[in-house]
Tab-separated table of C-alpha atoms in Angstrom:
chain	number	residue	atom	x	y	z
A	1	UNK	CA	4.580	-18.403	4.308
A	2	UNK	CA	4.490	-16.554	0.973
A	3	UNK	CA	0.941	-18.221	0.342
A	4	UNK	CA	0.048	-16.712	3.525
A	5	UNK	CA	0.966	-13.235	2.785
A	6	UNK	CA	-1.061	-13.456	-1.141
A	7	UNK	CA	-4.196	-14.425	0.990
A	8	UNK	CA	-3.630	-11.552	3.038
A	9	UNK	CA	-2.826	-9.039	0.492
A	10	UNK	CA	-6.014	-10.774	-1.529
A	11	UNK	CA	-8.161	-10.033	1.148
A	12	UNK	CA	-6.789	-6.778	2.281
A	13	UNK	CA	-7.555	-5.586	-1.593
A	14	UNK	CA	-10.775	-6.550	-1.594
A	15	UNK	CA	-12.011	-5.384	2.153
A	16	UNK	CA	-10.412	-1.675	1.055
A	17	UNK	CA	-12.520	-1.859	-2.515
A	18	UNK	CA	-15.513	-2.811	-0.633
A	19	UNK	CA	-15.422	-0.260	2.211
A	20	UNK	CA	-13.510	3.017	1.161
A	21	UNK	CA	-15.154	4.957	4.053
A	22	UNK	CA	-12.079	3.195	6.059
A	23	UNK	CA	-9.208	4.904	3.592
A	24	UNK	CA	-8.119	7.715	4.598
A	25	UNK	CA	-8.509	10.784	2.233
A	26	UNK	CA	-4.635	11.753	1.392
A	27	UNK	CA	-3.429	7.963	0.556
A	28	UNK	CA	-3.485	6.713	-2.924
A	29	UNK	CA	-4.190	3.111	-2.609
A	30	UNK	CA	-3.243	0.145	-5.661
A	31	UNK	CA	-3.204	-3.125	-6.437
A	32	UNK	CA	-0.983	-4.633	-9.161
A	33	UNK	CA	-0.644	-8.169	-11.005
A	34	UNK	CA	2.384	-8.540	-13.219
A	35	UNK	CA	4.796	-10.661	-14.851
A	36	UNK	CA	8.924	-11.047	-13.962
A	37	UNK	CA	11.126	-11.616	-17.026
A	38	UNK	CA	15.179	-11.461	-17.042
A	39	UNK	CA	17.941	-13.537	-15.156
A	40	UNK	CA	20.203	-13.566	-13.092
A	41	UNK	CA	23.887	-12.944	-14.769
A	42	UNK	CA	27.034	-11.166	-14.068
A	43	UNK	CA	27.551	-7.527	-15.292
A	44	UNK	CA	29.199	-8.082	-18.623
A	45	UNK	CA	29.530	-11.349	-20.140
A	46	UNK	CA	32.810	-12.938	-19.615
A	47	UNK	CA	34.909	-14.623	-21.835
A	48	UNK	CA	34.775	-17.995	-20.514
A	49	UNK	CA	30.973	-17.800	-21.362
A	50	UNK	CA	31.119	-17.887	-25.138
A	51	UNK	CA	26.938	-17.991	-26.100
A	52	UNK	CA	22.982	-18.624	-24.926
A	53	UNK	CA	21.761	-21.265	-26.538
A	54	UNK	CA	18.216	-20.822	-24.962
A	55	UNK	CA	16.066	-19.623	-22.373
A	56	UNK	CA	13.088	-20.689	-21.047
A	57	UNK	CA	10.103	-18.488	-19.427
A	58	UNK	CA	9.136	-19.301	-15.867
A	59	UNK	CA	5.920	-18.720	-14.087
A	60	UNK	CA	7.356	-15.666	-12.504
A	61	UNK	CA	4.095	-13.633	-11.458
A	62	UNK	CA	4.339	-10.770	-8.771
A	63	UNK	CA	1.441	-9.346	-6.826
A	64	UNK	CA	1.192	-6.289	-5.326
A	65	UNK	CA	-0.053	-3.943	-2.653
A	66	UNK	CA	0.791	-0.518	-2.576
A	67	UNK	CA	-0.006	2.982	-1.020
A	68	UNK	CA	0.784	6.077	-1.960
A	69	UNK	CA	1.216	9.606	-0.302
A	70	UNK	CA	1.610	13.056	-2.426
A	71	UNK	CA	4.001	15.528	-0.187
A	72	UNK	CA	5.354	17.966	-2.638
A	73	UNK	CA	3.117	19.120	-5.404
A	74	UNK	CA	3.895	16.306	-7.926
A	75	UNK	CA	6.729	14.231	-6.031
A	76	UNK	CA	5.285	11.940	-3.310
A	77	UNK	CA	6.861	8.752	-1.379
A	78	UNK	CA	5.254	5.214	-2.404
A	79	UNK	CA	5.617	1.519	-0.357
A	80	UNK	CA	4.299	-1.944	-0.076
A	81	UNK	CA	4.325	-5.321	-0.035
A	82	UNK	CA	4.927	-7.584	-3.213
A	83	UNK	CA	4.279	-11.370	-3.307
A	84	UNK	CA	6.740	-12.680	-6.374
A	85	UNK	CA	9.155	-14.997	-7.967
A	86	UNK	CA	12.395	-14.657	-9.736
A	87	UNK	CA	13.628	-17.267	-11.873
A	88	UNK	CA	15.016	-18.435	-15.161
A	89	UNK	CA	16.142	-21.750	-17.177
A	90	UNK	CA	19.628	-20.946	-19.327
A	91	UNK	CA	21.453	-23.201	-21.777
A	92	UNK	CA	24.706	-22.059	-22.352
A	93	UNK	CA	27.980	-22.904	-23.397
A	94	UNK	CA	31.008	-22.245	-21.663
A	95	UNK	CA	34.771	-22.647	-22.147
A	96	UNK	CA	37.116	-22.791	-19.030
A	97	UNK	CA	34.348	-21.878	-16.819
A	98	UNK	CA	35.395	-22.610	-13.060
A	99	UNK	CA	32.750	-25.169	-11.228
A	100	UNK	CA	31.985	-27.586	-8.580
A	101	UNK	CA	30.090	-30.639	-9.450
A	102	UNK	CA	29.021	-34.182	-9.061
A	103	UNK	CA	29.376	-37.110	-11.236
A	104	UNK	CA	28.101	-40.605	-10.511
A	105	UNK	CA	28.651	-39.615	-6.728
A	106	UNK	CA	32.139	-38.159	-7.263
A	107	UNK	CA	33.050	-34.562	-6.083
A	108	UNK	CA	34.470	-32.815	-9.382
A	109	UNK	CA	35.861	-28.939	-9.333
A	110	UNK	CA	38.300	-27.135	-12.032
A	111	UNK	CA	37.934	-25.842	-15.313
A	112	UNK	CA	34.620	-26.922	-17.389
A	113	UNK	CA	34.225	-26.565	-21.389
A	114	UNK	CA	30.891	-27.535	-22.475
A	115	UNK	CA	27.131	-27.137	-21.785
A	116	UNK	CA	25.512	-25.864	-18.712
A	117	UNK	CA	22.051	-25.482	-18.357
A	118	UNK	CA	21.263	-23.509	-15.058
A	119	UNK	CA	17.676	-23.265	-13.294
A	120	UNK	CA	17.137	-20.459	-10.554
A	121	UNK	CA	14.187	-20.074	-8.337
A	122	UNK	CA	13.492	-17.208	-6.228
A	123	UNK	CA	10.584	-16.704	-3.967
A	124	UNK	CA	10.374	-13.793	-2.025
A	125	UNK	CA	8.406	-11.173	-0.600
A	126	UNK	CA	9.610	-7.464	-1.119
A	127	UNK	CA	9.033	-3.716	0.231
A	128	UNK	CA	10.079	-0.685	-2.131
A	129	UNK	CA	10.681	2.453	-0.865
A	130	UNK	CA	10.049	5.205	-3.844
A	131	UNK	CA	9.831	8.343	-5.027
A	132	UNK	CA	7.005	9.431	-6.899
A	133	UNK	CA	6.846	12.115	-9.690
A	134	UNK	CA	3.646	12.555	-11.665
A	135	UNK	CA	4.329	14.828	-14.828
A	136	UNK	CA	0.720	13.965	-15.857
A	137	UNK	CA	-2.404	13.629	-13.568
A	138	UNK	CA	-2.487	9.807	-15.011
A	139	UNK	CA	1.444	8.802	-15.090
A	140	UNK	CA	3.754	8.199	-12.060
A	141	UNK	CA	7.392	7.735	-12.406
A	142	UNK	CA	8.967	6.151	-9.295
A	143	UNK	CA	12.691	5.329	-8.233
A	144	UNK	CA	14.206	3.884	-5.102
A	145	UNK	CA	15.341	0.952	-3.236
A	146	UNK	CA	13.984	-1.959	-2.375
A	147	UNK	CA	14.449	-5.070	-0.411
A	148	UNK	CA	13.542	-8.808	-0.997
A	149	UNK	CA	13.291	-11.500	1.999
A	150	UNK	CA	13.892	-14.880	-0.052
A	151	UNK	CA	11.316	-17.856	1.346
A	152	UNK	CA	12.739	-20.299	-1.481
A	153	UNK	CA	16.194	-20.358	-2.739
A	154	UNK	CA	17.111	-22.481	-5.849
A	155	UNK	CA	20.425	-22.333	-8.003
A	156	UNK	CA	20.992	-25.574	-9.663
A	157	UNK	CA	21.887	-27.425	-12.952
A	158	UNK	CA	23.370	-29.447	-15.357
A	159	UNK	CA	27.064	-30.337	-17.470
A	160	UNK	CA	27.042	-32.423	-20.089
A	161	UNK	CA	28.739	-32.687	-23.796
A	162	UNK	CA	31.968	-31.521	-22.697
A	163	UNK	CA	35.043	-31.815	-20.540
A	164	UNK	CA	36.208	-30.577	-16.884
A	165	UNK	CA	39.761	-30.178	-16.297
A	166	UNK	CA	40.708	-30.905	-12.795
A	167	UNK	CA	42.019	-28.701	-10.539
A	168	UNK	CA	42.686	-25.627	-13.167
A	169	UNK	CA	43.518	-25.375	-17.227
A	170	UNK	CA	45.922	-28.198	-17.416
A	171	UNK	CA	44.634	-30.338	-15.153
A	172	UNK	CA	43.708	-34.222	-15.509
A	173	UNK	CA	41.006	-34.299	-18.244
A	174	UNK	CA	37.393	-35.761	-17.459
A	175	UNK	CA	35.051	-36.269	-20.273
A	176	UNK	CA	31.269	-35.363	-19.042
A	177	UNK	CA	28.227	-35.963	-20.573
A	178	UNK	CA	30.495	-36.802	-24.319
A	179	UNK	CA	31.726	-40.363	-25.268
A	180	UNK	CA	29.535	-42.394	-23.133
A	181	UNK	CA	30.558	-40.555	-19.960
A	182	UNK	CA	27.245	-39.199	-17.713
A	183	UNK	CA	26.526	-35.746	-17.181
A	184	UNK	CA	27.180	-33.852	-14.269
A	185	UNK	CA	24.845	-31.778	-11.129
A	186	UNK	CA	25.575	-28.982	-9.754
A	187	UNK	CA	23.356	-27.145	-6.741
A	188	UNK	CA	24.861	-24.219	-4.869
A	189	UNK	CA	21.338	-23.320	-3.484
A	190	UNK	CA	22.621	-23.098	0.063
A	191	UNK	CA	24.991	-20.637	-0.617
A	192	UNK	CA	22.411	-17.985	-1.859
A	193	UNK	CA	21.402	-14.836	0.294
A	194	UNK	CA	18.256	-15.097	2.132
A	195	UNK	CA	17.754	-10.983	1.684
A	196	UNK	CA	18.423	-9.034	-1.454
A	197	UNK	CA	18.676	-5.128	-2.068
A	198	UNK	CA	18.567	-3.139	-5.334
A	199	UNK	CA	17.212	-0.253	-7.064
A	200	UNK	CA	13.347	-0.020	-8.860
A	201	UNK	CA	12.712	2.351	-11.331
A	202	UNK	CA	9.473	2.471	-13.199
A	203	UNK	CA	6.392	3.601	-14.251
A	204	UNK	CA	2.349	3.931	-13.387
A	205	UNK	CA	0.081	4.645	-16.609
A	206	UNK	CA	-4.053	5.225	-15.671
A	207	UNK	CA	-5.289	4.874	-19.139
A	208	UNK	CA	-9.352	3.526	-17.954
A	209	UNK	CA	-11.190	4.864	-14.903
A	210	UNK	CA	-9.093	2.853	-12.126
A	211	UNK	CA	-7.308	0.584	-14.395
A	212	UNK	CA	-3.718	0.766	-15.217
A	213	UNK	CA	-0.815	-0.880	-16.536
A	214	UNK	CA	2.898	-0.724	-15.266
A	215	UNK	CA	6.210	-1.616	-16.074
A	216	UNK	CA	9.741	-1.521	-13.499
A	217	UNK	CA	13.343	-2.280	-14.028
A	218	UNK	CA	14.346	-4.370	-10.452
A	219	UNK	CA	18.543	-4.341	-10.601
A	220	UNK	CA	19.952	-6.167	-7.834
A	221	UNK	CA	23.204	-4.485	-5.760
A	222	UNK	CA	24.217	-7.508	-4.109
A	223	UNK	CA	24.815	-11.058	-5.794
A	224	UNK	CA	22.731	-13.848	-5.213
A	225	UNK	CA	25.210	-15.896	-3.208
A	226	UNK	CA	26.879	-15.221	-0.348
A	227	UNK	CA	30.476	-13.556	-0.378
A	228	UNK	CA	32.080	-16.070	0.830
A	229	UNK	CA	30.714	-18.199	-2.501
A	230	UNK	CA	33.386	-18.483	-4.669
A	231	UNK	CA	32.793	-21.557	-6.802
A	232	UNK	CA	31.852	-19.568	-9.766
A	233	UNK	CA	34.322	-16.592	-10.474
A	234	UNK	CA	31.431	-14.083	-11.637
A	235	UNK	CA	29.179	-12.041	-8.970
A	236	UNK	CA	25.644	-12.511	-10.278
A	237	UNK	CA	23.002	-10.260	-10.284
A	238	UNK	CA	19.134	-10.126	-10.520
A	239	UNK	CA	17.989	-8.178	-13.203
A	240	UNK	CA	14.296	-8.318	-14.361
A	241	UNK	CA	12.091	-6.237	-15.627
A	242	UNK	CA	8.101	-6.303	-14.812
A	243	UNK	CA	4.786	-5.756	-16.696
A	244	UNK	CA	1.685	-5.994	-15.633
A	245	UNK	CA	-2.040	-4.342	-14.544
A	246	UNK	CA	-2.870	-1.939	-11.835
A	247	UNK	CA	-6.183	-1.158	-10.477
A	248	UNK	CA	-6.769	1.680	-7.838
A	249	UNK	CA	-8.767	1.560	-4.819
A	250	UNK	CA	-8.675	5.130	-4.534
């Protein structure tokens, strides 16, 4: 499906550049390919997550379609349709960090100390609803909400080089991924929301003829997973920022 709607929004971009006798006069109309980069991560980092070890970029690309409307002198109301992915690769170590996993095709949950690496995958198509302020004939600020229909859902990993105690802090002790023992999976992708809702705030530069360049701050109000999720203690959050090109059809 989301292939289906960047072939439309493709094709929509280029019938509106090739015939602007069919836009009308007071809509602004733009185009914009960009570039997702943050995580997804609780707000403040708890204690039982002790450092990042690394992070690895993911093809995260967004593509846009947007129209705007001036109403107000310089504040006007802006919409669309974006085509984009959310996702991120962590390494991090942990120390009494509640999870659910599997080794060698046993059930495990309590208390992990050791390495996780996490991989999350979002694919989704999203509509923004913002304000518009232009304090310069070639700048736009924008704010508002937005919300995210997810067509692929992926939260997933890895423990290894550490130790999971059973059933909470003093539990039996189970060695995984250290002293010969295997590592363990984790994948709590079914328990992710399907639709997500936050806040966008960013900003529209002109700086050639139609071209442009943009950046937004996307900050998720609902956690990924579901409420009733409660394998890992901390609600998390999407939080990325975005950078990218614009061009104007008119």
């Amino acid at each position: 499906m989301q292939k289906k709607i960047f072939t439309t929004l493709l094709a929509a971009a280029c019938t509106l550049s090739a015939s602007s006798r069919i836009i009308p006069e007071d809509l602004n109309y733009k185009v914009r390919l960009g570039y997702n980069i943050g995580g997804t991560a609780p707000l403040g980092m708890p204690a039982t997550i002790r450092s990042m070890n690394s992070y690895k970029i993911q093809p995260n690309f967004v593509l846009g379609f947007d129209v705007q409307k001036d109403f107000w002198g310089q504040w006007g109301i802006q919409t669309g349709l974006h085509v984009e992915t959310k996702g991120m690769e962590v390494d991090a170590t942990v120390k009494n960090y509640h999870m659910e996993m599997t080794q060698g095709g046993q059930s495990l949950e309590g208390n992990f100390t050791g390495n996780v690496v996490t991989q999350v995958d979002e694919q989704m198509v999203t509509l923004p609803v913002l304000a518009t302020f232009k304090p310069h004939s070639s700048v736009t600020l924008k704010l508002g909400p937005y919300v995210s229909y997810l067509s692929t859902r992926t939260f997933k990993g890895e423990a290894y080089n550490g130790y999971l105690r059973q059933d909470g802090p003093t539990g039996q002790k189970m060695n995984i991924g250290m002293n010969g023992a295997a590592a363990a999976t984790y994948d709590f992708s079914g328990d992710m929301r399907s639709i997500q809702v936050g806040i966008d705030f960013g900003v529209d530069w002109n700086i050639y003829h139609r071209w442009g360049v943009f950046g937004d701050i996307n900050w998720g109000l609902n956690g990924i997973h579901k409420s009733s999720f409660k394998t890992i203690e901390q609600t998390l959050y999407p939080i990325y920022g975005s950078l990218g090109l614009t061009y104007k059809l008119k």
